Amino acid sequence: MILVTGGAGFIGSHFVLDWFDKNLNPNFHNQQIIVYDALTYAGNLQNLNAVCKEPNFVFIHGSIADRDLLAKTLYKYRPKWVINFAAESHVDRSIAGAGDFINTNIVGTFTLLEAVRTYFNSMIPGEETQSFRFLHVSTDEVYGSLSPNDPPFAETHQYQPNSPYSASKAASDHLVRAWYHTYGIPCLTSNCSNNYGGLQFPEKLIPLIIHNALRLKDLPIYGDGQQIRDWLFVKDHCSALRLILEKGKVGEVYNIGGNSEKTNLQVVNTICEKLDQIKPRADGKSYKTQIKFVKDRPGHDRRYAINATKLQRELQWKPSETFESGIEKTILWYLDEQNKTWLENVISGDYQNWIKQQYKCK
Ligand code: NAD
Ligand code: DAU
C-alpha cells in the first residue's frame, strides 16, 4: 500500500504509471496505490487514464494542508509508504506570487508530516513501524547556484535557495529532517535535477519550446541563454525513487541527476534541430529562426549540477536515457496524435492567462 501525494502532476503521474508497469514492478497486483492530489492547474487526472480503472487504484481529491482528510485517508488505507510529490513547482510563478508556495510547500508539508506522525505513533511497534517510509521528493534548487568550475552538488552542499520556490522547498526539506531527528519518523529526502518527458505542463522550458515551435510562436530564452541545468528523463527519476523507497537508509538524503549539463540555448537548439528533421516547417526554414532572447528571470540561478554518486554507489542506480535519447522520446510524445487532447485540455483556460502575463513585457 502506497500513498502518493501530488500523484496527478508531471512526475507523480509517471511514478504511478510506472508502478502499474509489470516490467518495472512485478508485484503491482498485490499493492494498492492511493493518489492524493488537490488538482491545481498542474494536476491532471487525465495523466492517470491508463490506470484509474485498476481495482487497486484509489484517487482522493484533497490538499496536503487538510489535516482531517489526511488523517481519514491514512487511517482508512494504512499505507506502508508515503511519497510526497505535492508542491507548487514553477519558479516563475513563485516570483509572480509566493503565497501558494508557502501554503503548499511549507504549511502543507508540515501538515502532512504531522498527520503522518500521529498515524505512525498509532502503529504497534514491530513490522509495521519498521517498514514504514516517508519519502519527500525535493529539488537541487535548494543548493543555490554554482559557478562554472564548482564541483556538482553533493548531499552535503550548503543550502542556499535563491527563489521563493526553492526557499519554500528548502524549508520543507528542513521540516522533514527535523521530523526524523526529533520524532523518529522514518523519513528520506531526494533532491533531483531538472526533469523532462511527456505529460509535463507546457510552462516549463522543454514542453514550452516544443509547443511554441510547432505553433510557429517565439521561443523565449531568458537573458543570454547560458544558464546550465542538469537534465534527467522523468522515468529515470522514478526508478531512483522506487529504489530509495525499497532500499534507502532512513534519515538519509539522496541526490538524483542525469550527469547531463546543458545550457538553455543548447537545449533549445537541440529541440529545433530534432524538429527540423522530424517535422520540418512548411516554409523550409529552421525552427531556430523563432528563437527570441527575452528579459531574464529575476534572481536566475546560473548553474545546477548534481553529483549522484551516493545513489549509484549505495543503491546501484543509473539513468537509462541520455539527453539525446530522452529528448527524442519527449518530442515524439508531444507530436503523437493520441496526446493532442491532453495538450488541448491543459492549454485551455488559465494557461493562456499565465502565458500572457508572463511573457507580455519580455
Ligand atoms: P507539478 O507541478 O507537475 O505537479 C504538482 C502536483 O501537486 C499537481 O498534481 C498538483 O495538483 C499537486 N498539488 C499542488 N498543491 C497541492 C496540495 N496542496 N495538496 C495536494 N496536491 C497538491 O510538479 P512536478 O514537476 O511533477 O514536481 C513534483 C515534485 O518534484 C515537486 O515537489 C517538485 O518540487 C519536485 N521536483 C520537480 C522537478 C522537475 O524538474 N519538475 C525536479 C526536482 C524535483
Ligand atoms: O532543478 C530542478 C527544478 O527544475 C525543479 O525543482 C522545478 O520544479 C522545475 O520547474 C525546474 O526549475 P527550472 O526553473 O530550472 O525549470 P524551467 O523549465 O522553468 O526553466 C529551465 C531553464 O530555462 C531556466 O534556466 C529558465 C529557462 N527558461 C525557462 C522558461 C520557462 C527560459 O529561458 N525561457 C522560458 O520561457
Tab-separated table of C-alpha atoms and ligand atoms in Angstrom:
chain	number	residue	atom	x	y	z
A	1	MET	CA	0.000	0.000	0.000
A	2	ILE	CA	1.473	3.350	-1.018
A	3	LEU	CA	0.084	6.874	-0.685
A	4	VAL	CA	1.256	9.207	-3.451
A	5	THR	CA	0.596	12.873	-2.741
A	6	GLY	CA	0.761	15.048	-5.851
A	7	GLY	CA	0.347	11.897	-7.956
A	8	ALA	CA	-1.648	13.690	-10.666
A	9	GLY	CA	1.197	16.071	-11.544
A	10	PHE	CA	4.007	15.539	-14.032
A	11	ILE	CA	6.486	13.398	-12.087
A	12	GLY	CA	3.921	11.930	-9.684
A	13	SER	CA	1.788	10.568	-12.518
A	14	HIS	CA	4.815	8.953	-14.193
A	15	PHE	CA	5.637	7.392	-10.839
A	16	VAL	CA	2.078	5.986	-10.599
A	17	LEU	CA	2.012	4.766	-14.224
A	18	ASP	CA	5.350	3.016	-13.738
A	19	TRP	CA	4.056	1.448	-10.527
A	20	PHE	CA	1.447	-0.358	-12.661
A	21	ASP	CA	4.031	-1.487	-15.217
A	22	LYS	CA	4.631	-5.188	-14.638
A	23	ASN	CA	8.131	-4.975	-16.085
A	24	LEU	CA	9.122	-2.323	-13.568
A	25	ASN	CA	7.037	-3.558	-10.622
A	26	PRO	CA	6.088	-7.243	-10.992
A	27	ASN	CA	4.165	-7.198	-7.670
A	28	PHE	CA	1.786	-4.373	-8.534
A	29	HIS	CA	-1.295	-6.646	-8.463
A	30	ASN	CA	-0.856	-7.120	-4.712
A	31	GLN	CA	-0.327	-3.464	-3.941
A	32	GLN	CA	-2.883	-0.716	-3.544
A	33	ILE	CA	-1.955	2.793	-4.640
A	34	ILE	CA	-3.730	5.869	-3.350
A	35	VAL	CA	-3.232	9.084	-5.260
A	36	TYR	CA	-3.972	12.132	-3.120
A	37	ASP	CA	-3.964	15.385	-5.081
A	38	ALA	CA	-5.519	18.850	-4.869
A	39	LEU	CA	-5.757	19.026	-8.690
A	40	THR	CA	-4.345	22.530	-9.020
A	41	TYR	CA	-3.752	23.875	-12.541
A	42	ALA	CA	-0.745	21.476	-12.670
A	43	GLY	CA	-2.639	18.388	-11.547
A	44	ASN	CA	-4.497	16.428	-14.178
A	45	LEU	CA	-6.429	13.206	-13.719
A	46	GLN	CA	-6.118	12.545	-17.454
A	47	ASN	CA	-2.469	11.742	-16.755
A	48	LEU	CA	-3.704	8.644	-14.935
A	49	ASN	CA	-6.281	7.492	-17.516
A	50	ALA	CA	-4.347	4.318	-18.252
A	51	VAL	CA	-4.555	3.048	-14.662
A	52	CYS	CA	-7.506	4.740	-12.977
A	53	LYS	CA	-9.809	1.775	-13.582
A	54	GLU	CA	-7.422	-0.727	-11.993
A	55	PRO	CA	-9.057	-2.324	-8.934
A	56	ASN	CA	-6.115	-1.391	-6.708
A	57	PHE	CA	-6.129	2.323	-7.688
A	58	VAL	CA	-7.817	4.913	-5.468
A	59	PHE	CA	-7.987	8.667	-6.020
A	60	ILE	CA	-8.602	11.168	-3.235
A	61	HIS	CA	-9.167	14.803	-4.108
A	62	GLY	CA	-7.587	16.797	-1.319
A	63	SER	CA	-4.860	19.120	-0.171
A	64	ILE	CA	-1.822	18.180	1.901
A	65	ALA	CA	-2.782	21.196	4.003
A	66	ASP	CA	-6.046	19.436	5.042
A	67	ARG	CA	-5.162	17.650	8.262
A	68	ASP	CA	-8.566	15.967	8.741
A	69	LEU	CA	-8.729	14.486	5.274
A	70	LEU	CA	-5.146	13.301	5.558
A	71	ALA	CA	-5.908	11.615	8.879
A	72	LYS	CA	-9.005	9.916	7.442
A	73	THR	CA	-7.044	8.731	4.419
A	74	LEU	CA	-4.120	7.407	6.440
A	75	TYR	CA	-6.316	5.509	8.926
A	76	LYS	CA	-8.614	4.131	6.260
A	77	TYR	CA	-5.921	2.815	3.906
A	78	ARG	CA	-2.994	2.324	6.313
A	79	PRO	CA	-0.213	2.872	3.760
A	80	LYS	CA	3.159	1.307	4.310
A	81	TRP	CA	4.830	4.057	2.325
A	82	VAL	CA	4.045	7.729	1.724
A	83	ILE	CA	5.768	9.579	-1.118
A	84	ASN	CA	5.268	13.328	-1.291
A	85	PHE	CA	5.320	14.950	-4.735
A	86	ALA	CA	2.670	17.558	-3.873
A	87	ALA	CA	4.049	21.050	-4.396
A	88	GLU	CA	3.827	24.266	-6.311
A	89	SER	CA	6.737	23.679	-8.658
A	90	HIS	CA	7.208	26.531	-11.158
A	91	VAL	CA	9.888	29.109	-10.310
A	92	ASP	CA	8.371	31.881	-12.462
A	93	ARG	CA	5.009	31.511	-10.742
A	94	SER	CA	6.733	31.736	-7.350
A	95	ILE	CA	8.279	35.034	-8.452
A	96	ALA	CA	4.896	36.343	-9.612
A	97	GLY	CA	3.335	35.419	-6.254
A	98	ALA	CA	4.757	33.237	-3.483
A	99	GLY	CA	1.629	32.689	-1.352
A	100	ASP	CA	0.627	29.296	-2.770
A	101	PHE	CA	4.241	28.128	-2.468
A	102	ILE	CA	4.332	28.980	1.227
A	103	ASN	CA	0.923	27.365	1.805
A	104	THR	CA	1.561	24.103	-0.009
A	105	ASN	CA	5.310	23.589	0.126
A	106	ILE	CA	5.805	24.704	3.725
A	107	VAL	CA	2.480	24.619	5.584
A	108	GLY	CA	1.272	21.645	3.518
A	109	THR	CA	4.435	19.613	4.161
A	110	PHE	CA	4.208	20.468	7.864
A	111	THR	CA	0.560	19.340	7.961
A	112	LEU	CA	1.374	16.140	6.107
A	113	LEU	CA	4.267	15.394	8.465
A	114	GLU	CA	2.040	15.943	11.488
A	115	ALA	CA	-0.677	13.670	10.093
A	116	VAL	CA	1.957	11.031	9.332
A	117	ARG	CA	3.434	11.401	12.829
A	118	THR	CA	0.082	10.744	14.503
A	119	TYR	CA	-0.529	7.790	12.184
A	120	PHE	CA	2.976	6.383	12.755
A	121	ASN	CA	2.625	6.700	16.523
A	122	SER	CA	-0.647	4.745	16.397
A	123	MET	CA	1.121	1.676	14.953
A	124	ILE	CA	2.044	-1.192	17.198
A	125	PRO	CA	5.862	-1.238	17.188
A	126	GLY	CA	7.098	-4.090	15.030
A	127	GLU	CA	6.912	-4.952	11.374
A	128	GLU	CA	4.590	-2.053	10.544
A	129	THR	CA	6.783	0.634	12.132
A	130	GLN	CA	9.957	-0.935	10.766
A	131	SER	CA	8.793	-0.987	7.164
A	132	PHE	CA	7.078	2.443	7.155
A	133	ARG	CA	8.739	5.119	4.976
A	134	PHE	CA	8.021	8.764	4.219
A	135	LEU	CA	9.884	9.882	1.083
A	136	HIS	CA	9.955	13.610	0.409
A	137	VAL	CA	10.631	14.487	-3.231
A	138	SER	CA	12.693	17.645	-3.441
A	139	THR	CA	14.894	19.604	-5.785
A	140	ASP	CA	18.529	20.500	-6.432
A	141	GLU	CA	17.475	24.176	-6.417
A	142	VAL	CA	17.716	24.220	-2.614
A	143	TYR	CA	21.536	24.245	-3.006
A	144	GLY	CA	21.543	27.542	-4.920
A	145	SER	CA	23.693	28.356	-7.916
A	146	LEU	CA	27.114	27.012	-8.964
A	147	SER	CA	29.970	28.850	-10.685
A	148	PRO	CA	31.311	27.310	-13.915
A	149	ASN	CA	34.159	25.405	-12.241
A	150	ASP	CA	32.462	24.386	-8.990
A	151	PRO	CA	32.022	20.656	-8.368
A	152	PRO	CA	28.421	19.423	-8.730
A	153	PHE	CA	26.125	19.463	-5.672
A	154	ALA	CA	26.751	16.628	-3.216
A	155	GLU	CA	24.248	15.853	-0.435
A	156	THR	CA	26.450	17.791	1.982
A	157	HIS	CA	26.306	21.010	-0.035
A	158	GLN	CA	25.158	24.066	1.894
A	159	TYR	CA	21.517	25.109	1.397
A	160	GLN	CA	21.428	28.479	-0.425
A	161	PRO	CA	17.991	28.795	-2.080
A	162	ASN	CA	17.531	31.894	-4.236
A	163	SER	CA	13.915	31.877	-5.435
A	164	PRO	CA	10.662	31.816	-3.462
A	165	TYR	CA	10.110	28.306	-4.897
A	166	SER	CA	13.492	26.945	-3.818
A	167	ALA	CA	13.255	28.679	-0.428
A	168	SER	CA	9.895	27.006	0.177
A	169	LYS	CA	11.287	23.603	-0.866
A	170	ALA	CA	14.348	24.155	1.352
A	171	ALA	CA	12.041	24.884	4.289
A	172	SER	CA	10.104	21.677	3.603
A	173	ASP	CA	13.352	19.659	3.479
A	174	HIS	CA	14.339	21.064	6.879
A	175	LEU	CA	10.958	20.113	8.326
A	176	VAL	CA	11.344	16.558	7.044
A	177	ARG	CA	14.828	16.340	8.541
A	178	ALA	CA	13.540	17.619	11.894
A	179	TRP	CA	10.599	15.173	11.951
A	180	TYR	CA	13.109	12.348	11.503
A	181	HIS	CA	15.566	13.542	14.135
A	182	THR	CA	13.057	14.773	16.708
A	183	TYR	CA	10.136	12.384	16.338
A	184	GLY	CA	11.811	9.363	14.763
A	185	ILE	CA	9.536	9.325	11.700
A	186	PRO	CA	11.295	7.121	9.089
A	187	CYS	CA	11.858	9.895	6.543
A	188	LEU	CA	14.069	10.081	3.478
A	189	THR	CA	14.610	13.025	1.127
A	190	SER	CA	15.641	13.086	-2.516
A	191	ASN	CA	16.948	16.170	-4.320
A	192	CYS	CA	16.670	15.873	-8.074
A	193	SER	CA	17.748	17.964	-11.042
A	194	ASN	CA	15.525	19.173	-13.921
A	195	ASN	CA	13.125	16.543	-15.254
A	196	TYR	CA	11.649	16.328	-18.718
A	197	GLY	CA	9.384	13.907	-20.615
A	198	GLY	CA	5.769	13.521	-21.704
A	199	LEU	CA	2.924	14.875	-19.542
A	200	GLN	CA	4.907	17.955	-18.457
A	201	PHE	CA	2.834	21.123	-18.218
A	202	PRO	CA	3.927	23.464	-21.055
A	203	GLU	CA	5.012	26.298	-18.776
A	204	LYS	CA	8.404	24.624	-18.171
A	205	LEU	CA	11.223	25.184	-20.665
A	206	ILE	CA	11.206	21.959	-22.708
A	207	PRO	CA	7.451	21.463	-23.276
A	208	LEU	CA	7.008	25.232	-23.776
A	209	ILE	CA	9.649	25.280	-26.514
A	210	ILE	CA	8.215	22.211	-28.290
A	211	HIS	CA	4.708	23.622	-28.036
A	212	ASN	CA	5.637	27.125	-29.274
A	213	ALA	CA	7.876	25.794	-32.052
A	214	LEU	CA	5.074	23.704	-33.533
A	215	ARG	CA	2.705	26.691	-33.414
A	216	LEU	CA	5.322	28.956	-35.056
A	217	LYS	CA	5.472	31.170	-31.972
A	218	ASP	CA	8.525	32.817	-30.359
A	219	LEU	CA	10.883	30.536	-28.441
A	220	PRO	CA	11.639	32.716	-25.380
A	221	ILE	CA	15.140	32.393	-23.929
A	222	TYR	CA	15.744	34.270	-20.696
A	223	GLY	CA	18.845	36.515	-20.620
A	224	ASP	CA	21.816	35.145	-22.572
A	225	GLY	CA	20.632	31.502	-22.518
A	226	GLN	CA	23.924	30.379	-20.938
A	227	GLN	CA	22.321	29.135	-17.698
A	228	ILE	CA	23.067	25.463	-17.128
A	229	ARG	CA	20.687	22.748	-15.932
A	230	ASP	CA	21.397	19.028	-15.410
A	231	TRP	CA	18.602	17.245	-17.305
A	232	LEU	CA	17.121	13.900	-16.281
A	233	PHE	CA	14.452	11.909	-18.126
A	234	VAL	CA	11.434	11.630	-15.802
A	235	LYS	CA	11.312	7.800	-15.897
A	236	ASP	CA	14.870	7.723	-14.565
A	237	HIS	CA	13.831	9.947	-11.664
A	238	CYS	CA	11.012	7.490	-10.910
A	239	SER	CA	13.340	4.464	-10.987
A	240	ALA	CA	15.594	6.234	-8.472
A	241	LEU	CA	12.614	6.960	-6.200
A	242	ARG	CA	11.498	3.312	-6.254
A	243	LEU	CA	14.996	2.237	-5.221
A	244	ILE	CA	15.151	4.825	-2.434
A	245	LEU	CA	11.803	3.603	-1.074
A	246	GLU	CA	12.865	-0.023	-1.204
A	247	LYS	CA	16.483	0.177	-0.150
A	248	GLY	CA	17.278	3.714	1.007
A	249	LYS	CA	18.568	4.290	4.526
A	250	VAL	CA	16.137	6.071	6.811
A	251	GLY	CA	17.175	9.644	7.656
A	252	GLU	CA	19.346	9.920	4.526
A	253	VAL	CA	19.307	12.350	1.632
A	254	TYR	CA	19.930	11.188	-1.948
A	255	ASN	CA	20.806	13.436	-4.863
A	256	ILE	CA	19.446	12.353	-8.255
A	257	GLY	CA	20.783	13.732	-11.535
A	258	GLY	CA	21.349	12.856	-15.152
A	259	ASN	CA	25.011	13.865	-15.437
A	260	SER	CA	23.815	15.846	-18.401
A	261	GLU	CA	24.635	19.533	-18.074
A	262	LYS	CA	23.384	21.722	-20.918
A	263	THR	CA	22.961	25.434	-21.400
A	264	ASN	CA	19.397	26.529	-22.106
A	265	LEU	CA	20.491	27.617	-25.573
A	266	GLN	CA	21.898	24.121	-26.251
A	267	VAL	CA	18.610	22.571	-25.137
A	268	VAL	CA	16.540	24.854	-27.361
A	269	ASN	CA	18.866	24.371	-30.339
A	270	THR	CA	18.697	20.583	-29.915
A	271	ILE	CA	14.878	20.668	-29.878
A	272	CYS	CA	14.849	22.844	-33.010
A	273	GLU	CA	17.297	20.545	-34.823
A	274	LYS	CA	15.294	17.427	-33.925
A	275	LEU	CA	12.045	19.099	-35.023
A	276	ASP	CA	13.698	20.251	-38.273
A	277	GLN	CA	14.336	16.550	-39.004
A	278	ILE	CA	11.121	15.001	-37.667
A	279	LYS	CA	8.582	17.666	-38.627
A	280	PRO	CA	10.166	20.303	-40.902
A	281	ARG	CA	8.460	23.684	-41.189
A	282	ALA	CA	6.350	24.128	-44.322
A	283	ASP	CA	8.484	27.125	-45.402
A	284	GLY	CA	11.712	25.087	-45.127
A	285	LYS	CA	13.190	27.438	-42.506
A	286	SER	CA	14.669	26.112	-39.271
A	287	TYR	CA	12.675	26.378	-36.037
A	288	LYS	CA	15.765	28.210	-34.726
A	289	THR	CA	14.552	31.326	-36.542
A	290	GLN	CA	11.809	31.538	-33.885
A	291	ILE	CA	14.327	31.917	-31.016
A	292	LYS	CA	13.870	35.179	-29.163
A	293	PHE	CA	16.080	36.389	-26.303
A	294	VAL	CA	13.834	37.974	-23.676
A	295	LYS	CA	14.188	39.702	-20.325
A	296	ASP	CA	15.898	37.497	-17.737
A	297	ARG	CA	14.209	35.824	-14.773
A	298	PRO	CA	14.958	37.803	-11.580
A	299	GLY	CA	17.481	36.004	-9.339
A	300	HIS	CA	18.078	33.478	-12.129
A	301	ASP	CA	20.379	30.675	-10.902
A	302	ARG	CA	23.288	30.310	-13.293
A	303	ARG	CA	24.158	26.647	-12.980
A	304	TYR	CA	22.876	23.453	-11.348
A	305	ALA	CA	24.741	20.141	-11.489
A	306	ILE	CA	24.225	17.010	-9.427
A	307	ASN	CA	26.714	14.568	-8.014
A	308	ALA	CA	24.643	11.359	-7.877
A	309	THR	CA	27.491	9.018	-6.873
A	310	LYS	CA	25.951	8.217	-3.470
A	311	LEU	CA	22.821	6.844	-5.158
A	312	GLN	CA	24.912	4.968	-7.720
A	313	ARG	CA	27.290	3.523	-5.106
A	314	GLU	CA	24.783	2.608	-2.388
A	315	LEU	CA	21.689	1.678	-4.393
A	316	GLN	CA	23.266	0.827	-7.790
A	317	TRP	CA	21.085	3.346	-9.639
A	318	LYS	CA	21.935	4.713	-13.034
A	319	PRO	CA	19.853	6.583	-15.584
A	320	SER	CA	18.751	4.617	-18.645
A	321	GLU	CA	18.366	7.576	-21.040
A	322	THR	CA	20.919	10.034	-22.370
A	323	PHE	CA	19.713	13.569	-23.046
A	324	GLU	CA	19.716	12.805	-26.782
A	325	SER	CA	17.533	9.670	-26.464
A	326	GLY	CA	15.267	11.229	-23.810
A	327	ILE	CA	14.629	14.452	-25.719
A	328	GLU	CA	13.734	12.494	-28.849
A	329	LYS	CA	11.188	10.412	-26.898
A	330	THR	CA	9.801	13.615	-25.391
A	331	ILE	CA	9.397	15.372	-28.750
A	332	LEU	CA	7.718	12.295	-30.203
A	333	TRP	CA	5.339	12.214	-27.222
A	334	TYR	CA	4.248	15.819	-27.874
A	335	LEU	CA	3.860	15.084	-31.596
A	336	ASP	CA	1.779	11.948	-31.033
A	337	GLU	CA	-1.827	12.405	-32.191
A	338	GLN	CA	-3.014	10.416	-29.164
A	339	ASN	CA	-1.685	13.108	-26.846
A	340	LYS	CA	-3.349	16.019	-28.663
A	341	THR	CA	-6.434	16.015	-26.419
A	342	TRP	CA	-4.227	16.058	-23.341
A	343	LEU	CA	-2.420	19.113	-24.673
A	344	GLU	CA	-5.570	20.888	-25.801
A	345	ASN	CA	-7.130	20.410	-22.373
A	346	VAL	CA	-4.134	21.656	-20.412
A	347	ILE	CA	-3.623	24.749	-22.539
A	348	SER	CA	-7.223	25.890	-22.328
A	349	GLY	CA	-8.444	28.373	-19.733
A	350	ASP	CA	-5.995	29.621	-17.165
A	351	TYR	CA	-2.896	28.574	-19.123
A	352	GLN	CA	-3.497	31.350	-21.665
A	353	ASN	CA	-3.706	33.944	-18.881
A	354	TRP	CA	-0.413	32.756	-17.437
A	355	ILE	CA	1.403	32.924	-20.781
A	356	LYS	CA	0.028	36.417	-21.482
A	357	GLN	CA	1.011	37.721	-18.062
A	358	GLN	CA	4.452	36.039	-18.002
A	359	TYR	CA	5.661	36.973	-21.472
A	360	LYS	CA	3.942	40.318	-22.116
A	361	CYS	CA	6.872	42.567	-21.110
A	362	LYS	CA	9.607	40.226	-22.245
B	1	NAD	P1	3.789	19.531	-10.905
B	1	NAD	O1	3.600	20.977	-10.657
B	1	NAD	O2	3.661	18.998	-12.285
B	1	NAD	O3	2.767	18.685	-10.008
B	1	NAD	C1	2.494	19.003	-8.671
B	1	NAD	C2	1.267	18.197	-8.240
B	1	NAD	O4	0.984	18.524	-6.879
B	1	NAD	C3	-0.001	18.527	-9.045
B	1	NAD	O5	-0.706	17.338	-9.351
B	1	NAD	C4	-0.819	19.389	-8.099
B	1	NAD	O6	-2.216	19.293	-8.309
B	1	NAD	C5	-0.404	18.806	-6.759
B	1	NAD	N1	-0.589	19.740	-5.649
B	1	NAD	C6	-0.250	21.051	-5.597
B	1	NAD	N2	-0.602	21.568	-4.404
B	1	NAD	C7	-1.150	20.555	-3.685
B	1	NAD	C8	-1.681	20.448	-2.385
B	1	NAD	N3	-1.747	21.497	-1.570
B	1	NAD	N4	-2.145	19.258	-1.957
B	1	NAD	C9	-2.127	18.172	-2.784
B	1	NAD	N5	-1.648	18.214	-4.033
B	1	NAD	C10	-1.156	19.385	-4.481
B	1	NAD	O7	5.202	19.192	-10.283
B	1	NAD	P2	6.287	18.126	-10.742
B	1	NAD	O8	7.173	18.731	-11.749
B	1	NAD	O9	5.612	16.842	-11.014
B	1	NAD	O10	7.115	18.013	-9.388
B	1	NAD	C11	6.747	17.079	-8.381
B	1	NAD	C12	7.687	17.250	-7.203
B	1	NAD	O11	9.025	17.041	-7.614
B	1	NAD	C13	7.646	18.654	-6.583
B	1	NAD	O12	7.733	18.509	-5.206
B	1	NAD	C14	8.886	19.332	-7.138
B	1	NAD	O13	9.371	20.277	-6.223
B	1	NAD	C15	9.831	18.149	-7.284
B	1	NAD	N6	10.840	18.267	-8.344
B	1	NAD	C16	10.473	18.621	-9.616
B	1	NAD	C17	11.452	18.636	-10.613
B	1	NAD	C18	11.116	18.999	-12.047
B	1	NAD	O14	12.028	19.182	-12.847
B	1	NAD	N7	9.858	19.092	-12.423
B	1	NAD	C19	12.784	18.345	-10.299
B	1	NAD	C20	13.102	18.014	-8.990
B	1	NAD	C21	12.119	17.972	-8.021
B	2	DAU	O1	16.248	21.846	-10.887
B	2	DAU	C1	15.022	21.242	-10.563
B	2	DAU	C2	13.901	22.217	-10.853
B	2	DAU	O2	13.777	22.273	-12.268
B	2	DAU	C3	12.571	21.800	-10.227
B	2	DAU	O3	12.702	21.834	-8.824
B	2	DAU	C4	11.447	22.743	-10.662
B	2	DAU	O4	10.205	22.281	-10.156
B	2	DAU	C5	11.399	22.752	-12.175
B	2	DAU	O5	10.417	23.674	-12.609
B	2	DAU	C6	12.760	23.119	-12.755
B	2	DAU	O6	13.081	24.503	-12.445
B	2	DAU	P1	13.749	25.462	-13.541
B	2	DAU	O7	13.486	26.860	-13.175
B	2	DAU	O8	15.161	25.075	-13.805
B	2	DAU	O9	12.887	24.993	-14.830
B	2	DAU	P2	12.223	25.825	-16.031
B	2	DAU	O10	11.756	24.816	-17.018
B	2	DAU	O11	11.260	26.837	-15.553
B	2	DAU	O12	13.466	26.585	-16.648
B	2	DAU	C7	14.609	25.891	-17.098
B	2	DAU	C8	15.611	26.932	-17.548
B	2	DAU	O13	15.107	27.564	-18.729
B	2	DAU	C9	15.841	28.034	-16.552
B	2	DAU	O14	17.205	28.435	-16.582
B	2	DAU	C10	14.948	29.175	-17.039
B	2	DAU	C11	14.966	28.983	-18.543
B	2	DAU	N1	13.740	29.402	-19.254
B	2	DAU	C12	12.533	28.951	-18.801
B	2	DAU	C13	11.359	29.319	-19.433
B	2	DAU	C14	10.023	28.843	-18.916
B	2	DAU	C15	13.818	30.196	-20.379
B	2	DAU	O15	14.937	30.577	-20.813
B	2	DAU	N2	12.667	30.565	-21.017
B	2	DAU	C16	11.425	30.171	-20.577
B	2	DAU	O16	10.412	30.567	-21.192
